[in-house]
PDB file of C-alpha atoms in Angstrom:
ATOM      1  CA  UNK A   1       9.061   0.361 -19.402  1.00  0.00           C
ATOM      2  CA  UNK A   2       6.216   1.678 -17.038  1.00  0.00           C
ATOM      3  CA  UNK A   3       4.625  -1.443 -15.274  1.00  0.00           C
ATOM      4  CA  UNK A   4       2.180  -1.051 -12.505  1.00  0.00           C
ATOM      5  CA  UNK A   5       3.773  -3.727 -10.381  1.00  0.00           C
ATOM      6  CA  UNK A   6       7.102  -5.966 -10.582  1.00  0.00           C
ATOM      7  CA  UNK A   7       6.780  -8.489 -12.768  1.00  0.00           C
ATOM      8  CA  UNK A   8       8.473 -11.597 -14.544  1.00  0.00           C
ATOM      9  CA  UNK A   9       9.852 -10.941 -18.246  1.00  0.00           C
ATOM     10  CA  UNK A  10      10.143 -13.335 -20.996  1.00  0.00           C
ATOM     11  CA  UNK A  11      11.213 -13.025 -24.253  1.00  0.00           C
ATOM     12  CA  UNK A  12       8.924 -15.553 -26.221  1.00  0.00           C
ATOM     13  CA  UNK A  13      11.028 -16.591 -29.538  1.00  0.00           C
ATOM     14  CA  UNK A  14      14.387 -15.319 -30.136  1.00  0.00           C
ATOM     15  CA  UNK A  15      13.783 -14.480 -33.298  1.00  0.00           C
ATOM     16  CA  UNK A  16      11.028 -11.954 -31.314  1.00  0.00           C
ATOM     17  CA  UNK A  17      12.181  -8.082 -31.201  1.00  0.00           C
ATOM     18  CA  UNK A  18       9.850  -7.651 -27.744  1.00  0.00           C
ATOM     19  CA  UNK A  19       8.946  -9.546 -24.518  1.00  0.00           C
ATOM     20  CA  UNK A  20       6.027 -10.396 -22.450  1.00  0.00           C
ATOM     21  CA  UNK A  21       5.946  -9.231 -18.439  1.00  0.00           C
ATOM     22  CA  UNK A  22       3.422 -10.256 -16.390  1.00  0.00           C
ATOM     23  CA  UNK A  23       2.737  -9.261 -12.518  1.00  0.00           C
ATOM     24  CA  UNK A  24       2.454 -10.830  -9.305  1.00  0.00           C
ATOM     25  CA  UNK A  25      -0.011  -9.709  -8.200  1.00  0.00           C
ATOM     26  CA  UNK A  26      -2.315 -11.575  -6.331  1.00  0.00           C
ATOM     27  CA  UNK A  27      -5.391 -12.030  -6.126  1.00  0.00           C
ATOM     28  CA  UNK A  28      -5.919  -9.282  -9.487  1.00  0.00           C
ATOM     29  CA  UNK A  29      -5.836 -11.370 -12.249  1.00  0.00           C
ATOM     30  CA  UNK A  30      -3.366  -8.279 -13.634  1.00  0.00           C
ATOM     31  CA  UNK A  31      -3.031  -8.953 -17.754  1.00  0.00           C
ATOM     32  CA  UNK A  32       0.128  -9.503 -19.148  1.00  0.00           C
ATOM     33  CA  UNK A  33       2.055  -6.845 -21.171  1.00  0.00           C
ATOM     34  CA  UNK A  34       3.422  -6.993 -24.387  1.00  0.00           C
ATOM     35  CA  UNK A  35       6.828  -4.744 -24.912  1.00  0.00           C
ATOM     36  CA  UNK A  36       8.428  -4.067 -28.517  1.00  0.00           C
ATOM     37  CA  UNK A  37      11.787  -2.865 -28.148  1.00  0.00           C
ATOM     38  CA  UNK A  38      11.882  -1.270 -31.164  1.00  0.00           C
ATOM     39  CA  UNK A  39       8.789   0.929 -31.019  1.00  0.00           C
ATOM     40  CA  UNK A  40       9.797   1.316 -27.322  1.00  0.00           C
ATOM     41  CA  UNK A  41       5.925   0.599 -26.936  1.00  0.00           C
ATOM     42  CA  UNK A  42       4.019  -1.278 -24.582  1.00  0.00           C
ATOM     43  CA  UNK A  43       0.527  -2.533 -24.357  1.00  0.00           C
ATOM     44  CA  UNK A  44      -2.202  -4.783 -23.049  1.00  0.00           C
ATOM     45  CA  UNK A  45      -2.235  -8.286 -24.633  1.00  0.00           C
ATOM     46  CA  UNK A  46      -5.001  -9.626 -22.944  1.00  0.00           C
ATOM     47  CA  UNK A  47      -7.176  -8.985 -19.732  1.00  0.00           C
ATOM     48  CA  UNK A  48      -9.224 -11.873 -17.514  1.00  0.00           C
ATOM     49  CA  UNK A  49     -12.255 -11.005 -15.686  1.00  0.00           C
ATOM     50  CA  UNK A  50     -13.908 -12.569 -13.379  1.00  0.00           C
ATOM     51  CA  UNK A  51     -18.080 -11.953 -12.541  1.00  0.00           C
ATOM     52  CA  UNK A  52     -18.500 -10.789  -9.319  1.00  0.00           C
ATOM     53  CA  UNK A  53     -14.644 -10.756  -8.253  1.00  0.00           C
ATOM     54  CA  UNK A  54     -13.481  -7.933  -6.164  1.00  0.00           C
ATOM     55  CA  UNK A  55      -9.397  -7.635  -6.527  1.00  0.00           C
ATOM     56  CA  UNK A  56     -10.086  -4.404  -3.484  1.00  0.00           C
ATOM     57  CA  UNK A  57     -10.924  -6.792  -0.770  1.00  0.00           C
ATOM     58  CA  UNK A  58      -7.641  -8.397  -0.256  1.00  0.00           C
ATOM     59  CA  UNK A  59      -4.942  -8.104   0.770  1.00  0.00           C
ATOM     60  CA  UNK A  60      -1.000  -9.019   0.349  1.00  0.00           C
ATOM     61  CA  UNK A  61       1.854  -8.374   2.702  1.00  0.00           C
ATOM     62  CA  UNK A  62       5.385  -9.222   3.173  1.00  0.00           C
ATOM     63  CA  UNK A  63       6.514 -10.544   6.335  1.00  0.00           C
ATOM     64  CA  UNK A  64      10.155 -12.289   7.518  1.00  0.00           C
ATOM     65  CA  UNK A  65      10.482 -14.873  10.083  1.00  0.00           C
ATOM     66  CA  UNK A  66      13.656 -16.091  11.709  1.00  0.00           C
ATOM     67  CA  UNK A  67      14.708 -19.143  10.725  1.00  0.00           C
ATOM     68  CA  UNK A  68      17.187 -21.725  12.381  1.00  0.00           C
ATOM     69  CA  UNK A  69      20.971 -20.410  11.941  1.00  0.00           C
ATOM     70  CA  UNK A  70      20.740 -16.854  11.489  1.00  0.00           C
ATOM     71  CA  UNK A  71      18.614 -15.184   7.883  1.00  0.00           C
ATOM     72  CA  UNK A  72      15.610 -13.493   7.778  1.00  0.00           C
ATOM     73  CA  UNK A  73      13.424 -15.618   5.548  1.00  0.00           C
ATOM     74  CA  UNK A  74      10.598 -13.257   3.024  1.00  0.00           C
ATOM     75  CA  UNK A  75       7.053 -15.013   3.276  1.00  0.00           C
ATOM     76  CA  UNK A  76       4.036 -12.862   1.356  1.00  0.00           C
ATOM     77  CA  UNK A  77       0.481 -13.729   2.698  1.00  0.00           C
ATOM     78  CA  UNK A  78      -2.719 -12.998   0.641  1.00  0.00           C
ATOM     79  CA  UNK A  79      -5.498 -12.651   2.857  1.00  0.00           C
ATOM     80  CA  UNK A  80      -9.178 -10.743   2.690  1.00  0.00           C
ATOM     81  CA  UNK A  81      -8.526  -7.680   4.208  1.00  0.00           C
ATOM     82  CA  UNK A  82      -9.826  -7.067   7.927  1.00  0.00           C
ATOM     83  CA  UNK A  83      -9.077 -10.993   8.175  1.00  0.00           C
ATOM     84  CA  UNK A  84      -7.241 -11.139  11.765  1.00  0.00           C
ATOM     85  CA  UNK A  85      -4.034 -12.829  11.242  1.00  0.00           C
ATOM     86  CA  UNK A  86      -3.966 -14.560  14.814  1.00  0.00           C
ATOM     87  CA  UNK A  87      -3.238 -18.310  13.965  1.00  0.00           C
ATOM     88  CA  UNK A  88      -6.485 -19.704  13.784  1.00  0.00           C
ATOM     89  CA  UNK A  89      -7.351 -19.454  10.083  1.00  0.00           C
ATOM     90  CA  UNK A  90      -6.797 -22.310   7.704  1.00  0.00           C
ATOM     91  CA  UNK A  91      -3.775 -21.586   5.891  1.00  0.00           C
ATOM     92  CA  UNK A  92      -2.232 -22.631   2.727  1.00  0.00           C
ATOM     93  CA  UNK A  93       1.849 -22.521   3.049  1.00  0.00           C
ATOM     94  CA  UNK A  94       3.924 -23.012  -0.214  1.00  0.00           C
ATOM     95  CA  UNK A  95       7.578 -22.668   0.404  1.00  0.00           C
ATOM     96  CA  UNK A  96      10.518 -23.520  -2.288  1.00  0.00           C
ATOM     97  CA  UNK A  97      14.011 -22.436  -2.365  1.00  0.00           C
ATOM     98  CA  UNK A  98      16.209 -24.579  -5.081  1.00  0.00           C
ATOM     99  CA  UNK A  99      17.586 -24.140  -8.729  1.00  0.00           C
ATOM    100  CA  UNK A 100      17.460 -20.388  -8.639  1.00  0.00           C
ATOM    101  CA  UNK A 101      14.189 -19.785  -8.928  1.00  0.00           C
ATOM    102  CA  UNK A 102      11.773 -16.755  -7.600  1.00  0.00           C
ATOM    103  CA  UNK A 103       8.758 -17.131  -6.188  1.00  0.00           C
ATOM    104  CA  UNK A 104       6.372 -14.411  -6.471  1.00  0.00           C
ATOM    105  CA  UNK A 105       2.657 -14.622  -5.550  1.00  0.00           C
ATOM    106  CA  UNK A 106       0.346 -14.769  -9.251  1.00  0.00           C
ATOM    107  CA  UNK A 107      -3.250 -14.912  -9.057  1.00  0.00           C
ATOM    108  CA  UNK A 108      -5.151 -18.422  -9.674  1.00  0.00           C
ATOM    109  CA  UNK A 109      -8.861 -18.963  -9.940  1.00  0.00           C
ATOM    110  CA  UNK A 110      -8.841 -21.504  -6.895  1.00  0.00           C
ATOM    111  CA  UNK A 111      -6.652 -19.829  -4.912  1.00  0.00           C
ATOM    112  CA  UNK A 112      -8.928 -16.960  -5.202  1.00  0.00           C
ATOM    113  CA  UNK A 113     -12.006 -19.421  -4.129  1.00  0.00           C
ATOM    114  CA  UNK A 114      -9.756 -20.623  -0.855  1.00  0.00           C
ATOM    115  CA  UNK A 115      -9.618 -17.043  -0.150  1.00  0.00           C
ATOM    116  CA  UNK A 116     -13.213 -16.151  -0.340  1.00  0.00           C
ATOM    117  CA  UNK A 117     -13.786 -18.467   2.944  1.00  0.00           C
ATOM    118  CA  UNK A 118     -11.551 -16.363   5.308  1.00  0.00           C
ATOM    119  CA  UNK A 119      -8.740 -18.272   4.715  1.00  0.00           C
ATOM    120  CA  UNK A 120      -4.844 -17.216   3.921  1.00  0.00           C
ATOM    121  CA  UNK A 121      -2.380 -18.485   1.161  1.00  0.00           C
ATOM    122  CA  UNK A 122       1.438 -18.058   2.491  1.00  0.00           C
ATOM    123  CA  UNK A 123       4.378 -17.981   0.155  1.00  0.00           C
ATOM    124  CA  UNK A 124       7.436 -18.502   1.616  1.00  0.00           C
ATOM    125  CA  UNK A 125      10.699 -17.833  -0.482  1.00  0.00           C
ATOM    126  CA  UNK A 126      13.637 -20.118   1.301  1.00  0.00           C
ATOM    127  CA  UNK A 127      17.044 -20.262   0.699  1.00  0.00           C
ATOM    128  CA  UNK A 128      18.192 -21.433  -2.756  1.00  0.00           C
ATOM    129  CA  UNK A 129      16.167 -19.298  -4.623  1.00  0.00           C
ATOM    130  CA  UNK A 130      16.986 -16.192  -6.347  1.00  0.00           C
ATOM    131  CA  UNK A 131      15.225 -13.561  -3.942  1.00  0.00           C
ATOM    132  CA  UNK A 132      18.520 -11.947  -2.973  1.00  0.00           C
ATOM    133  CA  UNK A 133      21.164 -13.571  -5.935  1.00  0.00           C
ATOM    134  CA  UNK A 134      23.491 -15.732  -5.858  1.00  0.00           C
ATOM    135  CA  UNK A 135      24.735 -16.103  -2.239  1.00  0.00           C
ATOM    136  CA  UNK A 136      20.772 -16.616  -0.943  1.00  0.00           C
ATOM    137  CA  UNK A 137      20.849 -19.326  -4.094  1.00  0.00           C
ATOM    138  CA  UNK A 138      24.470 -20.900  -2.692  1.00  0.00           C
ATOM    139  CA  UNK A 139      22.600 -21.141   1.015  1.00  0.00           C
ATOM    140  CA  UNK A 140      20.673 -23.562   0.045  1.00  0.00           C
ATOM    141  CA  UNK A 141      22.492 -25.805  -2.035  1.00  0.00           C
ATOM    142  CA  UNK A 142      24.413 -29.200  -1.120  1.00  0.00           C
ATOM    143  CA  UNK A 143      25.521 -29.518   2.104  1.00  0.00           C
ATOM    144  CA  UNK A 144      23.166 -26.650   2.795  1.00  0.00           C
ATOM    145  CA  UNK A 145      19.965 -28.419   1.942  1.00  0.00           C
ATOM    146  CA  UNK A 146      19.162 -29.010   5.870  1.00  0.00           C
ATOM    147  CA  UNK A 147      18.955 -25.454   5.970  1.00  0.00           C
ATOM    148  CA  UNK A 148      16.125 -25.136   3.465  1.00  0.00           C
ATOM    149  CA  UNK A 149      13.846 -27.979   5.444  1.00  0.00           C
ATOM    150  CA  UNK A 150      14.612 -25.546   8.349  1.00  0.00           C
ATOM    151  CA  UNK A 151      13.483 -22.677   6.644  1.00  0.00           C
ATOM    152  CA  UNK A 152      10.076 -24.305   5.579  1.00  0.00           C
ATOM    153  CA  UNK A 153       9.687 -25.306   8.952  1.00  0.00           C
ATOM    154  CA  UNK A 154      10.501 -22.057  10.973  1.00  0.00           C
ATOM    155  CA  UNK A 155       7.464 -20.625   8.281  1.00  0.00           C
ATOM    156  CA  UNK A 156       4.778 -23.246   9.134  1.00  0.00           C
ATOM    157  CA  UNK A 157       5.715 -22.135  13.085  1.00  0.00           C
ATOM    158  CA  UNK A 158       5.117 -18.163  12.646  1.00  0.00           C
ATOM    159  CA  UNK A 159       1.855 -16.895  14.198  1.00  0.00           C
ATOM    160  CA  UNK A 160       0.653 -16.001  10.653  1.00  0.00           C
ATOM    161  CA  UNK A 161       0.635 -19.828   9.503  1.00  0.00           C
ATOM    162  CA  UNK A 162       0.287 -21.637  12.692  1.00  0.00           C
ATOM    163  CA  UNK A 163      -2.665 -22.936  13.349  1.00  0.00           C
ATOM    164  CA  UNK A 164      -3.596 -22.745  16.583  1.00  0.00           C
ATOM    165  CA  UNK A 165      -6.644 -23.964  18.526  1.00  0.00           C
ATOM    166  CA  UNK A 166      -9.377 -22.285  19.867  1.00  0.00           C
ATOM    167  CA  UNK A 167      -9.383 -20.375  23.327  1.00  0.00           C
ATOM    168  CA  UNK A 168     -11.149 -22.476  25.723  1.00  0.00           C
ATOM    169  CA  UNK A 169     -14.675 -21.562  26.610  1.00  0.00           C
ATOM    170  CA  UNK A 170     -14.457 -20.351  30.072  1.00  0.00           C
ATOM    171  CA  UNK A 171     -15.697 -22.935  32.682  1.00  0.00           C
ATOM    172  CA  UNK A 172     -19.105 -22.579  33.935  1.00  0.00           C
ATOM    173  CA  UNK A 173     -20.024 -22.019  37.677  1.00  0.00           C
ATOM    174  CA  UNK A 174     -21.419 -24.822  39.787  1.00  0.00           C
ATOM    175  CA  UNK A 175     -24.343 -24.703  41.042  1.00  0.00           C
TER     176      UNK A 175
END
């Protein structure tokens, strides 16, 4: 199956000889395929477009921060590109890690609109999830679950997220 991106697979109703996929990508509202297994065919279901929307002027990267005891915790930021990532830009951070589940960025109509004001949305994929199987799942489970809070924390404190204040206006001379 040739996809343009990774993507999330379902299989609709099991009585269904296909699946639907759709991507991650953010902020492209990408459209989600339709695969039939027999056929060995995919296609376009559906697409969304949005007046005026430009999916070429941002952004989204990958980054890993350090978090307390040890890992290398996977963050994606979606930003409009040329934005300078130094701290001082309002920032949205969404962090889970629990039950298994991956977090991938998808495109939403809001988030799109938070973007548009030189602002970043941060994803941060802590331990419990599924990013890297079963052991990054186990991490975070239990007697583990302080590690998760310390996760979410060490990603609000990166320079990307952190908001920090402005530089001081240098003082003026007496006179």
């Amino acid at each position: 199956l040739h996809r343009p991106s990774a993507g999330n697979a379902s299989t609709g109703r099991h009585s269904s000889r296909g699946w639907f996929c759709t991507s991650p990508c953010v902020p492209a509202p990408l459209p989600p395929y339709c695969h039939a297994c027999v056929a060995r065919l995919s296609c376009v279901r559906r697409t969304l477009e949005l007046a005026g929307f430009d999916p070429a002027a941002y952004q989204r990267r990958r980054v890993f921060f350090k978090s307390r005891r040890g890992p290398r915790v996977p963050m994606f930021l979606v930003y409009r590109k040329g934005l300078k990532l130094d701290g001082r830009n309002p920032t949205i951070l969404y962090g889970y890690g629990g039950f298994n589940i991956t977090l991938h960025p998808a495109f939403s109509a809001p988030r799109v609109a938070w973007l548009e004001q030189c602002r970043v949305f941060a994803i941060a994929n802590l331990r419990g999830g599924d990013e890297y199987g079963e052991p990054w799942h186990q991490a975070g489970m239990r007697l583990k679950n302080q590690d998760v809070i310390d996760d979410g924390t060490a990603a609000a404190a990166t320079p990307s997220t952190r908001r920090e204040p402005a530089p001081a206006p240098p003082p003026r001379a007496r006179r």
